[in-house]
PDB file of C-alpha atoms in Angstrom:
ATOM      1  CA  MET D 288      -8.453 -63.165 -31.098  1.00  0.00           C
ATOM      2  CA  ASN D 289      -5.518 -60.523 -31.144  1.00  0.00           C
ATOM      3  CA  THR D 290      -2.079 -61.783 -31.882  1.00  0.00           C
ATOM      4  CA  ILE D 291      -0.979 -59.676 -28.642  1.00  0.00           C
ATOM      5  CA  VAL D 292      -3.657 -61.120 -26.524  1.00  0.00           C
ATOM      6  CA  ILE D 293      -2.498 -64.575 -27.492  1.00  0.00           C
ATOM      7  CA  PHE D 294       0.938 -63.886 -26.938  1.00  0.00           C
ATOM      8  CA  ILE D 295      -0.007 -63.033 -23.283  1.00  0.00           C
ATOM      9  CA  LEU D 296      -1.975 -65.859 -22.742  1.00  0.00           C
ATOM     10  CA  LYS D 297       0.895 -68.418 -24.095  1.00  0.00           C
ATOM     11  CA  VAL D 298       3.452 -66.307 -21.474  1.00  0.00           C
ATOM     12  CA  VAL D 299       0.644 -66.913 -18.700  1.00  0.00           C
ATOM     13  CA  ALA D 300       0.174 -70.397 -19.344  1.00  0.00           C
ATOM     14  CA  ALA D 301       4.081 -71.079 -19.781  1.00  0.00           C
ATOM     15  CA  ILE D 302       4.854 -69.344 -16.144  1.00  0.00           C
ATOM     16  CA  LEU D 303       1.750 -71.372 -14.698  1.00  0.00           C
ATOM     17  CA  PHE D 304       3.536 -74.605 -15.803  1.00  0.00           C
ATOM     18  CA  VAL D 305       6.492 -73.814 -14.538  1.00  0.00           C
ATOM     19  CA  ALA D 306       5.253 -72.942 -11.194  1.00  0.00           C
ATOM     20  CA  ILE D 307       2.925 -75.744 -10.911  1.00  0.00           C
ATOM     21  CA  TYR D 308       6.502 -78.018 -11.386  1.00  0.00           C
ATOM     22  CA  ILE D 309       8.326 -75.933  -8.874  1.00  0.00           C
ATOM     23  CA  VAL D 310       5.871 -75.140  -6.210  1.00  0.00           C
ATOM     24  CA  PHE D 311       3.974 -78.810  -6.070  1.00  0.00           C
ATOM     25  CA  PRO D 312       7.012 -81.219  -5.614  1.00  0.00           C
ATOM     26  CA  ASP D 313       4.470 -83.957  -5.996  1.00  0.00           C
ATOM     27  CA  THR D 314       4.009 -83.098  -9.522  1.00  0.00           C
ATOM     28  CA  LYS D 315       7.116 -85.144 -10.312  1.00  0.00           C
ATOM     29  CA  GLU D 316       5.491 -88.590  -9.031  1.00  0.00           C
ATOM     30  CA  ASN D 317       2.518 -87.775 -11.209  1.00  0.00           C
ATOM     31  CA  THR D 318       3.305 -89.235 -14.540  1.00  0.00           C
ATOM     32  CA  VAL D 319       0.509 -88.040 -16.361  1.00  0.00           C
ATOM     33  CA  LEU D 320       0.603 -84.369 -15.259  1.00  0.00           C
ATOM     34  CA  LEU D 321       4.379 -84.439 -15.839  1.00  0.00           C
ATOM     35  CA  GLN D 322       4.084 -85.403 -19.168  1.00  0.00           C
ATOM     36  CA  ALA D 323       1.294 -82.770 -19.489  1.00  0.00           C
ATOM     37  CA  ILE D 324       3.543 -79.852 -18.397  1.00  0.00           C
ATOM     38  CA  LYS D 325       6.334 -80.877 -20.376  1.00  0.00           C
ATOM     39  CA  GLY D 326       3.977 -81.367 -23.497  1.00  0.00           C
ATOM     40  CA  GLY D 327       2.606 -77.945 -22.446  1.00  0.00           C
ATOM     41  CA  ASN D 328       6.023 -76.078 -22.311  1.00  0.00           C
ATOM     42  CA  THR D 329       7.354 -78.014 -25.560  1.00  0.00           C
ATOM     43  CA  PHE D 330       4.763 -75.769 -27.482  1.00  0.00           C
ATOM     44  CA  LEU D 331       4.377 -72.683 -25.302  1.00  0.00           C
ATOM     45  CA  ILE D 332       8.160 -71.840 -24.850  1.00  0.00           C
ATOM     46  CA  PRO D 333       9.452 -72.240 -28.397  1.00  0.00           C
ATOM     47  CA  SER D 334       6.457 -70.527 -29.616  1.00  0.00           C
ATOM     48  CA  ILE D 335       6.920 -67.851 -27.435  1.00  0.00           C
ATOM     49  CA  ILE D 336      10.482 -67.137 -28.749  1.00  0.00           C
ATOM     50  CA  LEU D 337       9.076 -67.542 -32.353  1.00  0.00           C
ATOM     51  CA  SER D 338       6.724 -64.702 -31.553  1.00  0.00           C
ATOM     52  CA  ILE D 339       9.331 -62.625 -30.322  1.00  0.00           C
ATOM     53  CA  ILE D 340      11.462 -63.137 -33.167  1.00  0.00           C
ATOM     54  CA  ARG D 341       8.527 -62.455 -35.550  1.00  0.00           C
ATOM     55  CA  PHE D 342       7.472 -59.397 -34.124  1.00  0.00           C
ATOM     56  CA  THR D 343      11.196 -58.020 -34.203  1.00  0.00           C
ATOM     57  CA  VAL D 344      11.738 -59.136 -37.698  1.00  0.00           C
ATOM     58  CA  ILE D 345       8.697 -57.586 -38.957  1.00  0.00           C
ATOM     59  CA  SER D 346       9.424 -54.533 -36.958  1.00  0.00           C
ATOM     60  CA  LEU D 347      12.713 -54.030 -38.493  1.00  0.00           C
ATOM     61  CA  TYR D 348      11.510 -54.797 -42.087  1.00  0.00           C
ATOM     62  CA  ASN D 349       8.661 -52.108 -41.468  1.00  0.00           C
ATOM     63  CA  ALA D 350      11.324 -49.691 -40.189  1.00  0.00           C
ATOM     64  CA  ARG D 351      13.420 -50.034 -42.849  1.00  0.00           C
ATOM     65  CA  HIS D 352      10.799 -49.607 -45.709  1.00  0.00           C
ATOM     66  CA  ALA D 353       8.914 -46.962 -43.877  1.00  0.00           C
ATOM     67  CA  ASN D 354       9.882 -44.538 -46.826  1.00  0.00           C
ATOM     68  CA  LYS D 355       9.747 -46.784 -49.533  1.00  0.00           C
ATOM     69  CA  ASN D 356       6.988 -48.075 -52.037  1.00  0.00           C
ATOM     70  CA  VAL D 357       7.480 -51.882 -51.177  1.00  0.00           C
ATOM     71  CA  ARG D 358       5.820 -54.659 -53.220  1.00  0.00           C
ATOM     72  CA  GLY D 359       5.912 -58.230 -52.306  1.00  0.00           C
ATOM     73  CA  ASN D 360       4.654 -60.158 -49.284  1.00  0.00           C
ATOM     74  CA  PHE D 361       7.489 -60.291 -47.002  1.00  0.00           C
ATOM     75  CA  VAL D 362       5.212 -59.703 -43.846  1.00  0.00           C
ATOM     76  CA  LEU D 363       2.598 -62.259 -45.135  1.00  0.00           C
ATOM     77  CA  ALA D 364       5.396 -65.076 -45.605  1.00  0.00           C
ATOM     78  CA  ILE D 365       6.642 -64.511 -42.095  1.00  0.00           C
ATOM     79  CA  ASN D 366       3.205 -65.040 -40.819  1.00  0.00           C
ATOM     80  CA  ARG D 367       2.405 -68.059 -42.803  1.00  0.00           C
ATOM     81  CA  VAL D 368       5.750 -69.472 -41.923  1.00  0.00           C
ATOM     82  CA  THR D 369       5.104 -68.813 -38.158  1.00  0.00           C
ATOM     83  CA  SER D 370       1.719 -70.454 -38.258  1.00  0.00           C
ATOM     84  CA  MET D 371       3.168 -73.514 -39.955  1.00  0.00           C
ATOM     85  CA  VAL D 372       5.848 -73.724 -37.661  1.00  0.00           C
ATOM     86  CA  ASN D 373       3.515 -73.423 -34.481  1.00  0.00           C
ATOM     87  CA  ALA D 374       1.464 -76.155 -35.912  1.00  0.00           C
ATOM     88  CA  VAL D 375       4.538 -78.672 -35.944  1.00  0.00           C
ATOM     89  CA  LEU D 376       5.384 -77.482 -32.574  1.00  0.00           C
ATOM     90  CA  LEU D 377       1.855 -78.187 -31.517  1.00  0.00           C
ATOM     91  CA  VAL D 378       2.165 -81.983 -32.793  1.00  0.00           C
ATOM     92  CA  ILE D 379       5.471 -82.531 -31.101  1.00  0.00           C
ATOM     93  CA  ALA D 380       4.195 -81.021 -27.848  1.00  0.00           C
ATOM     94  CA  ILE D 381       1.103 -83.518 -28.245  1.00  0.00           C
ATOM     95  CA  MET D 382       3.505 -86.397 -28.815  1.00  0.00           C
ATOM     96  CA  VAL D 383       5.529 -85.413 -25.771  1.00  0.00           C
ATOM     97  CA  GLY D 384       2.329 -84.962 -23.599  1.00  0.00           C
ATOM     98  CA  LEU D 385       1.451 -88.745 -24.722  1.00  0.00           C
ATOM     99  CA  GLY D 386       4.872 -89.790 -23.597  1.00  0.00           C
ATOM    100  CA  ILE D 387       5.805 -90.397 -27.238  1.00  0.00           C
ATOM    101  CA  ASN D 388       9.521 -89.634 -28.329  1.00  0.00           C
ATOM    102  CA  PRO D 389       9.056 -87.354 -31.462  1.00  0.00           C
ATOM    103  CA  ILE D 390      12.738 -88.479 -32.816  1.00  0.00           C
ATOM    104  CA  GLU D 391      11.945 -92.195 -32.431  1.00  0.00           C
ATOM    105  CA  PHE D 392       8.621 -91.690 -33.689  1.00  0.00           C
ATOM    106  CA  VAL D 393       9.977 -90.024 -37.045  1.00  0.00           C
ATOM    107  CA  THR D 394      12.577 -92.423 -37.636  1.00  0.00           C
ATOM    108  CA  SER D 395      10.241 -95.420 -37.047  1.00  0.00           C
ATOM    109  CA  LEU D 396       7.856 -93.678 -39.736  1.00  0.00           C
ATOM    110  CA  THR D 397      10.961 -93.070 -42.504  1.00  0.00           C
ATOM    111  CA  ILE D 398       9.279 -95.463 -44.988  1.00  0.00           C
ATOM    112  CA  VAL D 399       5.895 -94.158 -44.177  1.00  0.00           C
ATOM    113  CA  ALA D 400       6.869 -90.622 -44.446  1.00  0.00           C
ATOM    114  CA  MET D 401       8.572 -91.164 -47.819  1.00  0.00           C
ATOM    115  CA  ALA D 402       5.526 -92.702 -48.880  1.00  0.00           C
ATOM    116  CA  ILE D 403       3.521 -89.475 -47.774  1.00  0.00           C
ATOM    117  CA  ALA D 404       5.828 -87.283 -49.479  1.00  0.00           C
ATOM    118  CA  VAL D 405       5.225 -88.931 -52.912  1.00  0.00           C
ATOM    119  CA  LEU D 406       1.433 -89.337 -52.394  1.00  0.00           C
ATOM    120  CA  PHE D 407       1.396 -85.359 -51.311  1.00  0.00           C
ATOM    121  CA  ARG D 408       4.092 -84.435 -53.818  1.00  0.00           C
ATOM    122  CA  ASP D 409       1.585 -81.634 -55.662  1.00  0.00           C
ATOM    123  CA  TYR D 410       0.979 -80.293 -52.302  1.00  0.00           C
ATOM    124  CA  ILE D 411       4.210 -80.002 -51.159  1.00  0.00           C
ATOM    125  CA  THR D 412       5.581 -78.415 -54.370  1.00  0.00           C
ATOM    126  CA  ASN D 413       2.429 -76.149 -53.994  1.00  0.00           C
ATOM    127  CA  LEU D 414       3.673 -75.332 -50.526  1.00  0.00           C
ATOM    128  CA  LEU D 415       7.258 -74.568 -51.673  1.00  0.00           C
ATOM    129  CA  SER D 416       5.847 -72.469 -54.556  1.00  0.00           C
ATOM    130  CA  GLY D 417       3.763 -70.661 -52.303  1.00  0.00           C
ATOM    131  CA  LEU D 418       6.745 -69.795 -49.999  1.00  0.00           C
ATOM    132  CA  PHE D 419       8.749 -68.580 -53.173  1.00  0.00           C
ATOM    133  CA  ILE D 420       5.731 -66.414 -54.252  1.00  0.00           C
ATOM    134  CA  MET D 421       5.415 -64.634 -50.767  1.00  0.00           C
ATOM    135  CA  PHE D 422       9.231 -63.942 -50.303  1.00  0.00           C
ATOM    136  CA  SER D 423       9.547 -62.452 -53.591  1.00  0.00           C
ATOM    137  CA  ASP D 424       8.474 -59.067 -54.748  1.00  0.00           C
ATOM    138  CA  GLN D 425       6.979 -60.303 -58.340  1.00  0.00           C
ATOM    139  CA  LEU D 426       3.266 -60.776 -56.621  1.00  0.00           C
ATOM    140  CA  SER D 427       1.527 -58.885 -54.106  1.00  0.00           C
ATOM    141  CA  VAL D 428      -1.808 -58.944 -52.614  1.00  0.00           C
ATOM    142  CA  GLY D 429      -3.886 -56.550 -54.490  1.00  0.00           C
ATOM    143  CA  ASP D 430      -2.122 -57.148 -57.782  1.00  0.00           C
ATOM    144  CA  ARG D 431      -4.177 -57.693 -60.873  1.00  0.00           C
ATOM    145  CA  ILE D 432      -2.555 -60.556 -62.716  1.00  0.00           C
ATOM    146  CA  LYS D 433      -3.326 -62.921 -65.703  1.00  0.00           C
ATOM    147  CA  VAL D 434      -2.335 -66.477 -65.272  1.00  0.00           C
ATOM    148  CA  GLY D 435      -2.796 -69.107 -68.040  1.00  0.00           C
ATOM    149  CA  ASP D 436      -6.723 -68.705 -68.607  1.00  0.00           C
ATOM    150  CA  TYR D 437      -7.301 -66.945 -65.392  1.00  0.00           C
ATOM    151  CA  LYS D 438      -7.260 -63.130 -64.566  1.00  0.00           C
ATOM    152  CA  GLY D 439      -8.257 -61.146 -61.667  1.00  0.00           C
ATOM    153  CA  ARG D 440      -7.246 -59.452 -58.341  1.00  0.00           C
ATOM    154  CA  ILE D 441      -4.995 -61.213 -55.872  1.00  0.00           C
ATOM    155  CA  MET D 442      -6.977 -61.204 -52.746  1.00  0.00           C
ATOM    156  CA  ASP D 443      -4.798 -63.935 -50.655  1.00  0.00           C
ATOM    157  CA  ILE D 444      -1.793 -65.966 -51.291  1.00  0.00           C
ATOM    158  CA  ASN D 445      -1.671 -69.438 -49.285  1.00  0.00           C
ATOM    159  CA  PHE D 446       0.580 -72.267 -49.174  1.00  0.00           C
ATOM    160  CA  ALA D 447      -1.759 -73.991 -51.407  1.00  0.00           C
ATOM    161  CA  ASN D 448      -2.914 -71.462 -53.967  1.00  0.00           C
ATOM    162  CA  ILE D 449      -3.377 -67.654 -55.060  1.00  0.00           C
ATOM    163  CA  VAL D 450      -6.741 -66.832 -54.572  1.00  0.00           C
ATOM    164  CA  LEU D 451      -8.109 -64.438 -57.331  1.00  0.00           C
ATOM    165  CA  GLN D 452     -11.153 -62.405 -57.686  1.00  0.00           C
ATOM    166  CA  ASN D 453     -12.043 -62.313 -61.511  1.00  0.00           C
ATOM    167  CA  GLU D 454     -13.960 -59.841 -63.246  1.00  0.00           C
ATOM    168  CA  GLU D 455     -17.341 -61.148 -62.638  1.00  0.00           C
ATOM    169  CA  ASP D 456     -16.535 -61.222 -58.878  1.00  0.00           C
ATOM    170  CA  ASP D 457     -15.874 -65.181 -58.739  1.00  0.00           C
ATOM    171  CA  ILE D 458     -13.356 -66.372 -56.232  1.00  0.00           C
ATOM    172  CA  VAL D 459     -10.666 -68.378 -58.206  1.00  0.00           C
ATOM    173  CA  MET D 460      -8.353 -70.664 -56.704  1.00  0.00           C
ATOM    174  CA  VAL D 461      -5.093 -70.789 -59.096  1.00  0.00           C
ATOM    175  CA  PRO D 462      -2.393 -73.346 -57.739  1.00  0.00           C
ATOM    176  CA  ASN D 463       0.830 -71.708 -56.854  1.00  0.00           C
ATOM    177  CA  ASN D 464       2.595 -74.180 -59.394  1.00  0.00           C
ATOM    178  CA  LEU D 465       0.979 -72.618 -62.206  1.00  0.00           C
ATOM    179  CA  VAL D 466       3.059 -69.359 -61.517  1.00  0.00           C
ATOM    180  CA  PHE D 467       6.211 -71.445 -62.544  1.00  0.00           C
ATOM    181  CA  THR D 468       4.662 -73.379 -65.371  1.00  0.00           C
ATOM    182  CA  GLN D 469       2.565 -70.779 -67.020  1.00  0.00           C
ATOM    183  CA  ALA D 470       3.024 -67.417 -68.833  1.00  0.00           C
ATOM    184  CA  ILE D 471       2.098 -64.706 -66.179  1.00  0.00           C
ATOM    185  CA  VAL D 472       1.288 -60.991 -66.630  1.00  0.00           C
ATOM    186  CA  ASN D 473       1.284 -58.462 -63.636  1.00  0.00           C
ATOM    187  CA  LEU D 474      -1.027 -55.918 -64.594  1.00  0.00           C
ATOM    188  CA  SER D 475      -0.404 -53.985 -61.697  1.00  0.00           C
ATOM    189  CA  ALA D 476       3.272 -54.106 -61.762  1.00  0.00           C
ATOM    190  CA  HIS D 477       3.959 -51.195 -63.866  1.00  0.00           C
ATOM    191  CA  ARG D 478       1.056 -49.079 -64.178  1.00  0.00           C
ATOM    192  CA  SER D 479       0.047 -46.959 -66.940  1.00  0.00           C
ATOM    193  CA  GLN D 480      -2.255 -43.957 -67.789  1.00  0.00           C
ATOM    194  CA  LEU D 481      -3.437 -45.861 -70.759  1.00  0.00           C
ATOM    195  CA  PHE D 482      -6.362 -47.852 -70.321  1.00  0.00           C
ATOM    196  CA  THR D 483      -9.447 -49.220 -72.433  1.00  0.00           C
ATOM    197  CA  ILE D 484     -13.233 -49.188 -72.449  1.00  0.00           C
ATOM    198  CA  LYS D 485     -14.913 -51.940 -74.383  1.00  0.00           C
ATOM    199  CA  PHE D 486     -18.412 -52.619 -75.037  1.00  0.00           C
ATOM    200  CA  GLU D 487     -20.650 -54.097 -77.731  1.00  0.00           C
ATOM    201  CA  LEU D 488     -23.756 -52.698 -79.797  1.00  0.00           C
ATOM    202  CA  PRO D 489     -26.338 -54.521 -81.728  1.00  0.00           C
ATOM    203  CA  LEU D 490     -25.784 -54.318 -85.711  1.00  0.00           C
ATOM    204  CA  SER D 491     -28.634 -51.919 -86.223  1.00  0.00           C
ATOM    205  CA  VAL D 492     -27.430 -49.402 -83.790  1.00  0.00           C
ATOM    206  CA  ALA D 493     -23.670 -49.848 -84.574  1.00  0.00           C
ATOM    207  CA  SER D 494     -24.666 -48.726 -88.168  1.00  0.00           C
ATOM    208  CA  ASP D 495     -25.136 -45.142 -86.391  1.00  0.00           C
ATOM    209  CA  ILE D 496     -21.366 -45.081 -84.911  1.00  0.00           C
ATOM    210  CA  LYS D 497     -20.603 -41.755 -86.353  1.00  0.00           C
ATOM    211  CA  THR D 498     -23.344 -40.002 -84.517  1.00  0.00           C
ATOM    212  CA  LEU D 499     -22.109 -42.029 -81.205  1.00  0.00           C
ATOM    213  CA  GLU D 500     -18.423 -40.676 -81.771  1.00  0.00           C
ATOM    214  CA  LYS D 501     -19.974 -37.010 -82.194  1.00  0.00           C
ATOM    215  CA  GLU D 502     -21.738 -37.481 -78.629  1.00  0.00           C
ATOM    216  CA  ILE D 503     -18.838 -39.369 -76.797  1.00  0.00           C
ATOM    217  CA  ILE D 504     -15.610 -37.597 -78.307  1.00  0.00           C
ATOM    218  CA  PRO D 505     -16.721 -34.082 -76.848  1.00  0.00           C
ATOM    219  CA  ILE D 506     -17.488 -35.520 -73.485  1.00  0.00           C
ATOM    220  CA  LEU D 507     -13.929 -37.414 -73.528  1.00  0.00           C
ATOM    221  CA  THR D 508     -12.154 -34.426 -74.977  1.00  0.00           C
ATOM    222  CA  ASN D 509     -13.574 -32.035 -72.249  1.00  0.00           C
ATOM    223  CA  HIS D 510     -12.923 -34.595 -69.528  1.00  0.00           C
ATOM    224  CA  PRO D 511     -10.979 -33.201 -66.522  1.00  0.00           C
ATOM    225  CA  ASN D 512      -9.541 -36.612 -65.583  1.00  0.00           C
ATOM    226  CA  ILE D 513      -8.474 -37.707 -69.400  1.00  0.00           C
ATOM    227  CA  ASP D 514      -5.157 -36.460 -70.698  1.00  0.00           C
ATOM    228  CA  GLN D 515      -6.085 -34.261 -73.657  1.00  0.00           C
ATOM    229  CA  SER D 516      -2.610 -34.632 -75.109  1.00  0.00           C
ATOM    230  CA  HIS D 517      -3.617 -37.874 -76.834  1.00  0.00           C
ATOM    231  CA  THR D 518      -6.569 -38.323 -79.023  1.00  0.00           C
ATOM    232  CA  PRO D 519      -9.158 -40.685 -77.976  1.00  0.00           C
ATOM    233  CA  LYS D 520      -9.376 -43.744 -80.419  1.00  0.00           C
ATOM    234  CA  LEU D 521     -12.541 -45.678 -81.149  1.00  0.00           C
ATOM    235  CA  ILE D 522     -11.465 -48.972 -82.827  1.00  0.00           C
ATOM    236  CA  VAL D 523     -13.645 -51.813 -83.916  1.00  0.00           C
ATOM    237  CA  GLN D 524     -12.474 -55.130 -82.536  1.00  0.00           C
ATOM    238  CA  GLU D 525     -15.021 -57.472 -84.138  1.00  0.00           C
ATOM    239  CA  VAL D 526     -17.874 -57.557 -86.241  1.00  0.00           C
ATOM    240  CA  GLY D 527     -20.575 -60.484 -85.630  1.00  0.00           C
ATOM    241  CA  LYS D 528     -23.669 -61.533 -87.216  1.00  0.00           C
ATOM    242  CA  ASP D 529     -25.793 -59.296 -85.181  1.00  0.00           C
ATOM    243  CA  TYR D 530     -23.274 -57.141 -83.188  1.00  0.00           C
ATOM    244  CA  VAL D 531     -20.014 -54.909 -83.406  1.00  0.00           C
ATOM    245  CA  LYS D 532     -17.440 -54.868 -80.510  1.00  0.00           C
ATOM    246  CA  TYR D 533     -15.665 -51.598 -79.906  1.00  0.00           C
ATOM    247  CA  LYS D 534     -13.006 -50.288 -77.691  1.00  0.00           C
ATOM    248  CA  PHE D 535     -12.008 -46.920 -76.612  1.00  0.00           C
ATOM    249  CA  GLU D 536      -8.231 -46.257 -76.052  1.00  0.00           C
ATOM    250  CA  LEU D 537      -7.668 -43.580 -73.608  1.00  0.00           C
ATOM    251  CA  TYR D 538      -5.147 -41.714 -71.312  1.00  0.00           C
ATOM    252  CA  ALA D 539      -6.143 -40.973 -67.937  1.00  0.00           C
ATOM    253  CA  THR D 540      -4.319 -38.024 -65.659  1.00  0.00           C
ATOM    254  CA  THR D 541      -3.145 -40.490 -63.399  1.00  0.00           C
ATOM    255  CA  SER D 542      -2.355 -44.569 -63.390  1.00  0.00           C
ATOM    256  CA  SER D 543      -5.416 -44.936 -60.561  1.00  0.00           C
ATOM    257  CA  ASN D 544      -7.199 -47.978 -61.094  1.00  0.00           C
ATOM    258  CA  ARG D 545     -10.095 -46.307 -59.190  1.00  0.00           C
ATOM    259  CA  LEU D 546     -10.165 -43.244 -61.544  1.00  0.00           C
ATOM    260  CA  HIS D 547     -10.021 -45.781 -64.420  1.00  0.00           C
ATOM    261  CA  ARG D 548     -13.046 -47.732 -63.350  1.00  0.00           C
ATOM    262  CA  ASP D 549     -14.783 -44.390 -62.665  1.00  0.00           C
ATOM    263  CA  ILE D 550     -14.229 -42.944 -65.900  1.00  0.00           C
ATOM    264  CA  GLU D 551     -15.404 -46.000 -67.719  1.00  0.00           C
ATOM    265  CA  ASN D 552     -18.663 -46.208 -65.933  1.00  0.00           C
ATOM    266  CA  GLU D 553     -19.385 -42.743 -66.938  1.00  0.00           C
ATOM    267  CA  ILE D 554     -18.850 -43.356 -70.777  1.00  0.00           C
ATOM    268  CA  LEU D 555     -20.496 -46.775 -70.540  1.00  0.00           C
ATOM    269  CA  ARG D 556     -23.715 -44.934 -69.155  1.00  0.00           C
ATOM    270  CA  GLU D 557     -23.524 -42.404 -72.009  1.00  0.00           C
ATOM    271  CA  ILE D 558     -23.209 -45.448 -74.516  1.00  0.00           C
ATOM    272  CA  LEU D 559     -26.101 -47.273 -73.294  1.00  0.00           C
ATOM    273  CA  LEU D 560     -28.054 -43.979 -73.236  1.00  0.00           C
ATOM    274  CA  PHE D 561     -27.153 -43.663 -76.915  1.00  0.00           C
ATOM    275  CA  GLU D 562     -28.015 -47.467 -77.379  1.00  0.00           C
ATOM    276  CA  HIS D 563     -31.478 -46.976 -75.820  1.00  0.00           C
ATOM    277  CA  ASP D 564     -32.189 -43.710 -77.701  1.00  0.00           C
ATOM    278  CA  ARG D 565     -31.346 -45.309 -81.153  1.00  0.00           C
ATOM    279  CA  ILE D 566     -33.617 -48.743 -80.287  1.00  0.00           C
ATOM    280  CA  LYS D 567     -36.202 -46.272 -79.072  1.00  0.00           C
ATOM    281  CA  SER D 568     -36.281 -44.201 -82.057  1.00  0.00           C
ATOM    282  CA  SER D 569     -36.144 -47.061 -84.535  1.00  0.00           C
TER     283      SER D 569
END
């Protein structure tokens, strides 16, 4: 549901609760209804104020950075914090609606709260780590990162983990704590025109690599989206029992990831045709 519609519904509900309390004096004598109204407004009024603050802060932030290439997740962080505070307000409102004093309830559960904090220590540290990540400009949704053994594009950041989509299109949940305990590489922070195309050929086909170079290099040197000031390089990465792994090092005309992928797909199709022809002729 649209946030504006939700905001309007909250305002209408708060006004309705106040109107019932003022227009119907008998409400004060109805304990259940009175507690329900108090509980409702305990959530609605602070939530409305919080929504106004959220909208104002985001509007000022967007206006200030309208002409800047801003990285980071400030808006995402504000939305996450707002959702968390609303959840806390809802719990307090339910307590008030049931006639429970929230302060006395929390005080009476101090020891239990400490035990819960110990039990959920990992989740709490993940939550705090998530807040640090969201309010920083080191990582952003859409960045390609490598953290520990995981590599992929950030699809979302929440209080528990970073949601990555790896090169096999699998969704990987990386705990936020790993960002602070493992070495992390942001592959999108400083975009480069240099990129690599990796491929593997059977040993029988790899022996005819000179022919491959003769067929592929002219395509690379005449490609409109490849920087011709740098000579394409074909590098042997690994020689196995029945295969050879290669990679091309190329410089594109821009640092666009999409352009890099398009060039890579085009070159890999040519390599597949080369491999097919050699296997067919053998």
